[in-house]
Every structure is written in structure tokens, then in C-alpha cells.
């Protein structure tokens, strides 16, 4: 199911062939740096660049014996290169290659997610303006509060997505580091200039200080960013799920021709896409715990983090890519029912005006406490009798002492609640 919504580029990033290509790219960049410093003959570098390659089946075969993936990879490469392979991996440790390549892979994944977020923002903006003046009831605790517009929901989600975009851009920056400093990070067998040249070639920054590995708080920050994005996605999905409930039905996710909602009940149109997003968000968030656990390693390194990252980083980037694409599809094609919104708004008998009535009474000289008590008494009567709040107020002799019928009707003007929508939109969209 994931492949229906996930851009194929994301899956390809984490294929073994691409990972090995990144390893080879790092190794060649280091050789180029050594050559620029005069430590590797340019003829040898030319041979390395022309012949360097690998065979995945051969890597697997070698690894059965040596039980070391990087050594297996290097052995396969050397079989393609020949004698000049002695210059490859000079002064390096495995983590130099693996961690630097992982930074590049995570950077590539971030670029895809950043593009996804931008596309989602475009859709949210379109809907925000489409429903800018579509009045609906705002709810707190799931209960009618005061009127708003449906477009404000999309404007809010747009602002959420904007923050997600900024976080992902920061996370990309944080992870875009190069570590080419050898065993325990001391540059004992490789000069710092090699790291600087290599980093520049790969579009990375040198890690200012490293042990044998790039420190895993960087990866944890990246993973936390993915979790925040997934949570913002779930926030939207949960809202759509609530709006699709039969008792509400102000909006619903797309239901395609021929689609079936239930094996037992032919009438069902279920928010399965949004429920799917809610469930996947739990996986992405749970992976953050593992990423945080990876921060503390023994001394200058162990590899307890390695097995974890082979699962959580590809999984989380693929899932967030999938979630963003599925959400784009849901929002772009969702059904919206303005008439139902107005119908639902009237179900609370105009009680959403209670605050305005209370404030009007305080402006007439009553204390807030007294005004609250008077309005609440009438509000409860409206609920009890299922009678329009305005009519209840007009029958209250105490209310009449302070407010005329025309003043009350002015208070109940629906346009009052949306008079600052343009102000909010200007702040969000400029």
C-alpha cells in the first residue's frame, strides 16, 4: 500500500546499491583530497575514478567470511581497481565512510520531504482562501464555542506546515556533516586538510570535533523533526476524522467510485486514510525513542546505534514521505459541506453568543460575576427547553433592564465573529 503514495525516489535512497554508491563517492572524494595534497599520484587517482565499482553479490560473499560490511565493500572495490586500490581508505576508519555517507543519504531524504511539505502548503493555502468566508462553528472540548470560518483551519495547518518546513531545513543543516578524522577522531593518520577538502567536495561541513563517530544527537534531532511532522499530519487527520462523523459531517476524505467502506455494511464511508495516518504517526514517534537511546555510546564509539539506524532512519523517512503524499491527496480531493456547517451551527440555539451578551452587560455596569450568572442561567434554560437563546433572553425581565431588543439583535450578528479574518490571513500569508 505504501508504494501507491510514496515517491519512488525515497525508497531508492535506502536501497543497498545507492548506499554503497555513497560509500564509494566518499572514498573517491577522500582520494581526490589526498591527491590535491600531493600524497596520491594523479595517475593513480585517475585509475581509481575510472575503475572504482562494486558488486553487491561479491560483497555478500566476502562478508560471510570477514563478518564486516565495510571491509567486504572495500575488497570488492579493490578487485575492480587493481593495484591502485592501496590508496583507497588511506588513514580512514569505517565510521568515516559510513557516517559521512549516512549524512548524505539523510540530506537527500530531507530534500524530498522538504519538497513534499512545500507542495502540501500550496494545497493548504488554496483551501484556506477557497473557504476563507465559509462560516462554521468553532469547538472546544468538542463542544460548540464561537463561530469561525472553515478556511481558518487550513490557514492554521498552513502555519503548522511552515514550521515543519523550517524544522526540516534545520535538521538537514544539522545532519549535513562530514567526519574524516580516523580512529577515535584524532586525525592520527590523516591530516585535517583532507577532511576539509572532502567536506567541500561533498557539500558538507566538517564535524568540529568527533569521536570515532558523528555524535548521535544530530540524528536524534533529525528523527525528532520527522516525529513532529508526523504529529502535525496526525493533527490534521484527527480533525478530518471528527468532521466526518455522521453527527457532524462537515467534511470527509475522498471516497472514490467503486470504493467500499465495510465488508458487512454497504452504506459505510469511513475515514480510513486519516486513520492510517494516525496509526503511522505512532510508529514515527516511537522511533524517536530509539534515536535518543543511540546518543549514549561506550567511550569513543560502539556500534549499538548501527543496527537501530538501519531500521529507524529509512523507515521514518519513507513513512513521512508516504504520509505527506497521502495527506496531500486527501486534502486536495476532500468533500466539504458548508450547508451542514450552518445546520450544525444552529444546533446550539445561538448560545455561542453568550460571551458577547455577558460583555454587553458588564459595559452596562454589572460586575463580570453577576453578568456571568445571569447569562449562564438563561443559557441553561435554552439548552433545557431546546429554545433559541435570543428568545429566552428577550423574555428575561432582568436582561431587559440593561439591553434593548435592538441591542440584543446586534449582539447576535454572525458577521461580528469573522470581522478580523482578513487580519489573520495577512499575518499568515502576507
Coordinates of C-alpha atoms in Angstrom, one line a residue:
X1 CA 0.0 0.0 0.0
X2 CA 2.8 2.4 0.8
X3 CA 4.1 2.4 -2.7
X4 CA 0.9 3.9 -4.0
X5 CA 1.6 7.2 -2.3
X6 CA 5.4 7.2 -1.7
X7 CA 7.6 8.9 -4.3
X8 CA 9.9 6.2 -5.7
X9 CA 13.0 8.4 -5.1
X10 CA 12.7 7.9 -1.3
X11 CA 12.7 4.2 -1.5
X12 CA 15.7 4.3 -3.9
X13 CA 17.7 6.4 -1.4
X14 CA 17.8 3.4 1.0
X15 CA 18.4 0.6 -1.5
X16 CA 21.8 -1.1 -0.8
X17 CA 23.1 -0.2 -4.2
X18 CA 22.6 3.5 -3.5
X19 CA 24.2 3.2 0.0
X20 CA 27.3 1.6 -1.5
X21 CA 27.4 4.2 -4.2
X22 CA 27.5 6.9 -1.5
X23 CA 30.3 5.0 0.3
X24 CA 32.2 4.9 -2.9
X25 CA 31.6 8.6 -3.5
X26 CA 33.1 9.4 -0.1
X27 CA 36.1 7.1 -0.7
X28 CA 36.8 8.8 -4.1
X29 CA 36.4 12.3 -2.6
X30 CA 39.0 11.4 0.1
X31 CA 41.4 10.1 -2.6
X32 CA 40.9 13.4 -4.5
X33 CA 41.8 15.3 -1.4
X34 CA 44.9 13.2 -0.8
X35 CA 45.9 13.8 -4.5
X36 CA 45.4 17.6 -4.1
X37 CA 47.8 17.5 -1.2
X38 CA 50.3 15.5 -3.3
X39 CA 50.0 12.3 -1.3
X40 CA 48.5 10.2 -4.1
X41 CA 49.8 10.3 -7.7
X42 CA 47.2 11.8 -10.0
X43 CA 47.6 8.8 -12.4
X44 CA 46.6 6.6 -9.5
X45 CA 43.6 8.8 -8.8
X46 CA 42.6 8.7 -12.5
X47 CA 42.7 4.9 -12.4
X48 CA 40.7 4.8 -9.2
X49 CA 38.0 7.1 -10.6
X50 CA 37.8 5.2 -13.9
X51 CA 37.7 1.7 -12.4
X52 CA 36.2 2.0 -9.0
X53 CA 33.0 -0.1 -8.7
X54 CA 31.5 -2.8 -6.6
X55 CA 29.4 -6.0 -6.9
X56 CA 26.7 -6.5 -4.3
X57 CA 26.7 -10.3 -4.6
X58 CA 30.5 -10.3 -4.2
X59 CA 30.2 -8.1 -1.1
X60 CA 27.7 -10.5 0.4
X61 CA 30.0 -13.4 -0.4
X62 CA 33.0 -11.8 1.2
X63 CA 31.0 -10.7 4.3
X64 CA 30.1 -14.4 5.0
X65 CA 33.8 -14.8 5.9
X66 CA 35.0 -11.5 7.2
X67 CA 31.8 -10.5 9.0
X68 CA 32.5 -6.8 8.3
X69 CA 30.5 -4.9 5.7
X70 CA 32.9 -2.1 5.0
X71 CA 35.9 -4.5 4.6
X72 CA 33.7 -6.6 2.3
X73 CA 32.8 -3.5 0.3
X74 CA 36.5 -2.3 0.1
X75 CA 37.6 -5.8 -1.0
X76 CA 35.0 -5.8 -3.8
X77 CA 36.1 -2.3 -4.9
X78 CA 39.8 -3.3 -4.9
X79 CA 39.0 -6.2 -7.2
X80 CA 37.8 -3.7 -9.8
X81 CA 40.6 -1.1 -9.3
X82 CA 43.6 -3.4 -9.0
X83 CA 47.0 -2.3 -7.6
X84 CA 46.0 1.4 -7.2
X85 CA 43.4 0.3 -4.6
X86 CA 46.1 0.6 -2.0
X87 CA 45.4 4.3 -1.9
X88 CA 41.7 3.8 -1.1
X89 CA 40.6 4.2 2.5
X90 CA 44.0 5.6 3.4
X91 CA 44.1 6.8 7.0
X92 CA 40.4 6.1 7.5
X93 CA 38.2 4.1 9.8
X94 CA 34.9 2.5 8.8
X95 CA 32.8 5.2 10.5
X96 CA 34.4 7.9 8.4
X97 CA 32.8 6.4 5.4
X98 CA 29.6 5.1 6.9
X99 CA 28.8 8.2 8.9
X100 CA 29.7 10.7 6.1
X101 CA 27.6 8.7 3.6
X102 CA 24.7 8.5 6.1
X103 CA 24.8 12.3 6.3
X104 CA 24.5 12.5 2.5
X105 CA 21.6 9.9 2.5
X106 CA 19.7 11.8 5.2
X107 CA 20.3 15.0 3.4
X108 CA 18.8 13.6 0.2
X109 CA 15.8 12.2 2.1
X110 CA 15.4 15.7 3.7
X111 CA 15.2 17.3 0.3
X112 CA 12.3 15.0 -0.7
X113 CA 10.4 15.7 2.5
X114 CA 11.1 19.5 2.2
X115 CA 9.6 19.4 -1.3
X116 CA 6.6 17.4 0.0
X117 CA 5.9 19.9 2.7
X118 CA 6.1 22.8 0.2
X119 CA 3.5 21.0 -2.0
X120 CA 1.3 20.4 1.0
X121 CA 1.5 24.1 1.9
X122 CA 0.3 25.0 -1.6
X123 CA -2.7 22.8 -1.3
X124 CA -3.5 24.2 2.2
X125 CA -3.2 27.7 1.0
X126 CA -5.6 27.1 -1.9
X127 CA -8.2 25.6 0.5
X128 CA -7.6 28.4 3.1
X129 CA -8.7 31.0 0.5
X130 CA -11.4 28.8 -1.0
X131 CA -13.1 28.6 2.4
X132 CA -12.0 31.9 3.8
X133 CA -15.5 33.1 4.3
X134 CA -17.3 29.8 4.9
X135 CA -18.7 30.1 8.4
X136 CA -18.7 27.1 10.7
X137 CA -18.8 26.6 14.5
X138 CA -15.6 26.5 16.4
X139 CA -15.4 23.9 19.1
X140 CA -13.5 23.5 22.3
X141 CA -13.7 20.2 24.2
X142 CA -15.7 19.0 21.2
X143 CA -18.5 21.4 22.3
X144 CA -19.8 24.5 20.4
X145 CA -17.7 27.5 21.3
X146 CA -18.0 30.5 18.9
X147 CA -18.2 30.9 15.1
X148 CA -15.2 30.9 12.9
X149 CA -14.6 30.2 9.2
X150 CA -13.6 26.8 7.8
X151 CA -10.7 28.4 5.9
X152 CA -9.1 29.3 9.2
X153 CA -8.5 25.5 9.8
X154 CA -6.4 25.4 6.6
X155 CA -4.6 28.6 7.5
X156 CA -3.7 27.1 10.8
X157 CA -2.4 23.9 9.2
X158 CA -0.5 26.0 6.7
X159 CA 1.3 27.8 9.5
X160 CA 2.0 24.4 11.1
X161 CA 3.4 23.1 7.8
X162 CA 5.6 26.3 7.6
X163 CA 7.1 25.5 11.0
X164 CA 7.6 21.8 9.9
X165 CA 9.4 23.1 6.8
X166 CA 11.7 25.3 8.9
X167 CA 12.4 22.4 11.3
X168 CA 13.2 20.1 8.4
X169 CA 15.5 22.6 6.8
X170 CA 17.3 23.0 10.2
X171 CA 17.5 19.2 10.6
X172 CA 19.0 18.9 7.1
X173 CA 21.6 21.5 8.1
X174 CA 22.4 19.8 11.4
X175 CA 22.9 16.4 9.8
X176 CA 25.0 17.6 6.8
X177 CA 28.4 17.0 8.4
X178 CA 31.4 15.1 7.3
X179 CA 33.6 13.1 9.6
X180 CA 37.0 12.1 8.1
X181 CA 39.3 12.1 11.1
X182 CA 40.2 8.5 11.5
X183 CA 40.1 6.2 14.5
X184 CA 38.7 8.0 17.6
X185 CA 38.6 11.2 15.7
X186 CA 42.2 12.5 16.3
X187 CA 43.5 12.8 12.7
X188 CA 46.3 10.4 13.7
X189 CA 46.8 9.0 10.2
X190 CA 45.0 11.7 8.1
X191 CA 45.5 15.5 8.1
X192 CA 42.6 17.8 8.9
X193 CA 43.0 19.3 5.4
X194 CA 41.8 16.0 3.8
X195 CA 38.5 16.3 5.8
X196 CA 38.1 20.0 4.8
X197 CA 38.7 19.2 1.1
X198 CA 36.4 16.2 1.2
X199 CA 33.6 18.0 3.0
X200 CA 33.8 20.8 0.4
X201 CA 33.6 18.3 -2.4
X202 CA 30.6 16.5 -0.9
X203 CA 28.7 19.7 0.1
X204 CA 29.1 19.0 3.8
X205 CA 30.6 20.7 6.8
X206 CA 33.4 19.1 8.8
X207 CA 32.3 17.9 12.2
X208 CA 34.1 20.3 14.6
X209 CA 35.0 17.5 17.0
X210 CA 34.2 13.8 16.7
X211 CA 35.0 10.6 18.4
X212 CA 35.1 7.7 16.0
X213 CA 31.6 8.6 15.0
X214 CA 29.5 11.6 14.3
X215 CA 27.6 12.3 17.5
X216 CA 24.1 10.9 17.5
X217 CA 22.3 13.9 18.9
X218 CA 22.4 15.1 15.3
X219 CA 20.5 12.1 14.2
X220 CA 18.1 12.3 17.1
X221 CA 17.3 15.9 16.2
X222 CA 16.5 14.8 12.6
X223 CA 14.3 12.0 13.8
X224 CA 12.5 14.2 16.3
X225 CA 11.8 16.6 13.4
X226 CA 10.3 13.7 11.5
X227 CA 8.2 12.9 14.5
X228 CA 6.9 16.5 14.8
X229 CA 6.0 16.5 11.1
X230 CA 4.1 13.2 11.6
X231 CA 2.3 14.6 14.6
X232 CA 1.2 17.7 12.6
X233 CA -0.1 15.3 9.9
X234 CA -2.0 13.4 12.5
X235 CA -3.4 16.6 13.9
X236 CA -5.0 17.3 10.5
X237 CA -6.1 13.7 10.1
X238 CA -7.8 13.6 13.5
X239 CA -9.7 16.8 12.7
X240 CA -10.9 15.4 9.4
X241 CA -11.9 12.2 11.2
X242 CA -14.0 14.2 13.6
X243 CA -15.6 16.3 10.9
X244 CA -16.5 13.1 9.0
X245 CA -18.5 11.6 11.9
X246 CA -22.2 11.1 11.0
X247 CA -23.3 13.5 13.7
X248 CA -21.1 16.2 12.3
X249 CA -20.4 15.5 8.6
X250 CA -19.0 18.9 7.7
X251 CA -16.2 17.4 5.6
X252 CA -15.0 14.0 4.6
X253 CA -12.0 12.5 2.9
X254 CA -12.3 11.3 -0.7
X255 CA -14.4 8.2 -1.4
X256 CA -13.7 7.0 -4.9
X257 CA -16.0 5.4 -7.4
X258 CA -16.2 1.7 -6.6
X259 CA -14.6 2.0 -3.2
X260 CA -16.2 0.0 -0.4
X261 CA -16.3 1.0 3.3
X262 CA -17.3 -2.2 5.0
X263 CA -17.5 -5.9 4.3
X264 CA -20.8 -6.0 6.2
X265 CA -22.4 -2.6 5.8
X266 CA -22.7 -1.2 2.2
X267 CA -23.6 2.3 3.4
X268 CA -20.2 2.9 5.2
X269 CA -17.9 5.7 4.1
X270 CA -15.0 5.5 6.6
X271 CA -12.1 7.9 7.1
X272 CA -9.6 5.1 6.5
X273 CA -6.9 7.3 5.0
X274 CA -6.8 9.6 8.0
X275 CA -6.9 6.7 10.4
X276 CA -4.0 5.2 8.5
X277 CA -2.1 8.5 9.1
X278 CA -2.9 8.5 12.8
X279 CA -1.5 5.0 13.1
X280 CA 1.7 5.6 11.2
X281 CA 2.4 8.7 13.2
X282 CA 2.7 6.5 16.2
X283 CA 5.5 4.5 14.5
X284 CA 7.4 7.6 13.5
X285 CA 7.2 9.0 17.1
X286 CA 8.2 5.7 18.6
X287 CA 11.4 5.6 16.5
X288 CA 12.5 8.8 18.2
X289 CA 13.0 6.9 21.5
X290 CA 15.4 4.6 19.8
X291 CA 17.2 7.6 18.2
X292 CA 17.6 9.2 21.6
X293 CA 18.9 5.9 23.1
X294 CA 21.6 6.0 20.4
X295 CA 23.2 9.1 21.8
X296 CA 25.0 7.4 24.6
X297 CA 27.7 5.1 23.3
X298 CA 30.6 3.5 25.1
X299 CA 33.7 5.7 25.3
X300 CA 34.7 6.9 21.7
X301 CA 32.2 4.5 20.0
X302 CA 30.5 1.2 19.9
X303 CA 28.1 0.0 17.2
X304 CA 24.9 -0.4 19.2
X305 CA 23.5 2.5 17.3
X306 CA 24.2 1.0 13.9
X307 CA 21.6 -1.8 13.8
X308 CA 19.0 0.6 15.1
X309 CA 19.6 3.2 12.4
X310 CA 19.4 0.7 9.6
X311 CA 15.8 0.3 10.6
X312 CA 14.5 3.6 12.0
X313 CA 16.0 6.1 9.6
X314 CA 14.9 4.5 6.4
X315 CA 11.6 3.6 7.9
X316 CA 10.8 7.1 9.3
X317 CA 11.8 9.0 6.2
X318 CA 9.8 6.6 3.9
X319 CA 6.8 6.8 6.3
X320 CA 6.9 10.6 6.5
X321 CA 7.2 10.8 2.7
X322 CA 4.2 8.5 2.4
X323 CA 2.2 10.3 5.0
X324 CA 2.7 13.7 3.3
X325 CA 1.7 12.4 -0.1
X326 CA -1.3 10.7 1.3
X327 CA -2.4 13.8 3.2
X328 CA -1.9 15.9 0.0
X329 CA -4.3 13.6 -1.8
X330 CA -6.8 13.6 1.0
X331 CA -7.0 17.4 1.3
X332 CA -6.9 18.1 -2.4
X333 CA -9.9 15.9 -3.1
X334 CA -11.8 16.1 0.2
X335 CA -15.5 16.9 0.2
X336 CA -16.7 20.0 2.2
X337 CA -20.3 20.7 3.2
X338 CA -21.0 24.4 4.0
X339 CA -24.7 23.8 4.4
X340 CA -24.1 21.2 7.0
X341 CA -21.8 23.6 8.8
X342 CA -24.6 26.2 9.1
X343 CA -27.1 23.4 10.1
X344 CA -24.7 22.4 12.9
X345 CA -24.1 26.0 14.0
X346 CA -27.8 26.4 14.7
X347 CA -27.9 23.2 16.9
X348 CA -26.7 25.2 19.9
X349 CA -29.7 27.7 19.6
X350 CA -27.4 30.7 19.3
X351 CA -25.7 30.0 22.6
X352 CA -22.4 30.8 21.0
X353 CA -23.3 34.5 21.6
X354 CA -23.2 34.0 25.4
X355 CA -19.8 35.8 25.8
X356 CA -21.0 38.8 23.9
X357 CA -24.1 39.1 26.0
X358 CA -22.1 38.9 29.1
X359 CA -19.7 41.6 28.0
X360 CA -22.5 43.8 26.9
X361 CA -24.0 43.5 30.5
X362 CA -20.6 44.4 32.0
X363 CA -20.5 47.5 29.7
X364 CA -23.8 48.5 31.3
X365 CA -22.2 48.5 34.7
X366 CA -22.7 44.9 36.0
X367 CA -19.9 43.0 37.6
X368 CA -18.5 40.2 35.5
X369 CA -19.6 37.7 38.1
X370 CA -23.2 38.9 38.2
X371 CA -23.3 39.2 34.4
X372 CA -21.9 35.6 34.0
X373 CA -24.6 34.3 36.4
X374 CA -27.4 36.0 34.6
X375 CA -26.3 34.8 31.1
X376 CA -25.5 31.2 32.3
X377 CA -29.0 30.9 33.9
X378 CA -30.6 31.8 30.5
X379 CA -28.2 29.6 28.6
X380 CA -29.0 26.6 30.7
X381 CA -32.7 27.3 30.2
X382 CA -32.1 27.4 26.4
X383 CA -30.4 24.1 26.5
X384 CA -33.1 22.6 28.7
X385 CA -36.0 23.8 26.6
X386 CA -34.2 23.5 23.2
X387 CA -35.3 27.0 22.6
X388 CA -33.5 29.8 20.8
X389 CA -31.2 31.7 23.1
X390 CA -32.3 35.1 21.7
X391 CA -36.0 34.3 22.6
X392 CA -35.0 33.2 26.1
X393 CA -33.1 36.5 26.7
X394 CA -36.0 38.6 25.3
X395 CA -38.3 37.0 27.9
X396 CA -35.9 37.7 30.8
X397 CA -37.0 40.9 32.7
X398 CA -33.6 41.3 34.2
X399 CA -31.9 41.3 30.8
X400 CA -34.4 43.9 29.6
X401 CA -33.3 46.3 32.3
X402 CA -29.9 46.6 30.6
X403 CA -30.3 45.6 27.0
X404 CA -32.9 46.5 24.4
X405 CA -34.2 44.2 21.7
X406 CA -32.2 46.0 19.0
X407 CA -29.0 45.8 21.1
X408 CA -29.5 42.1 21.6
X409 CA -30.1 41.5 17.9
X410 CA -26.9 43.5 17.1
X411 CA -25.1 41.2 19.5
X412 CA -26.3 38.2 17.6
X413 CA -24.9 39.4 14.3
X414 CA -22.8 36.5 12.9
X415 CA -20.5 38.8 10.9
X416 CA -19.1 40.1 14.1
X417 CA -17.2 36.9 14.7
X418 CA -15.4 36.9 11.3
X419 CA -14.5 40.6 11.1
X420 CA -10.8 40.0 11.7
X421 CA -10.3 37.1 9.4
X422 CA -8.5 39.3 6.8
X423 CA -6.1 40.4 9.6
X424 CA -5.3 36.8 10.4
X425 CA -4.8 35.9 6.8
X426 CA -2.5 38.8 6.2
X427 CA -0.3 37.6 9.1
X428 CA -0.2 34.1 7.8
X429 CA 0.1 34.6 4.0
X430 CA 1.4 38.2 3.8

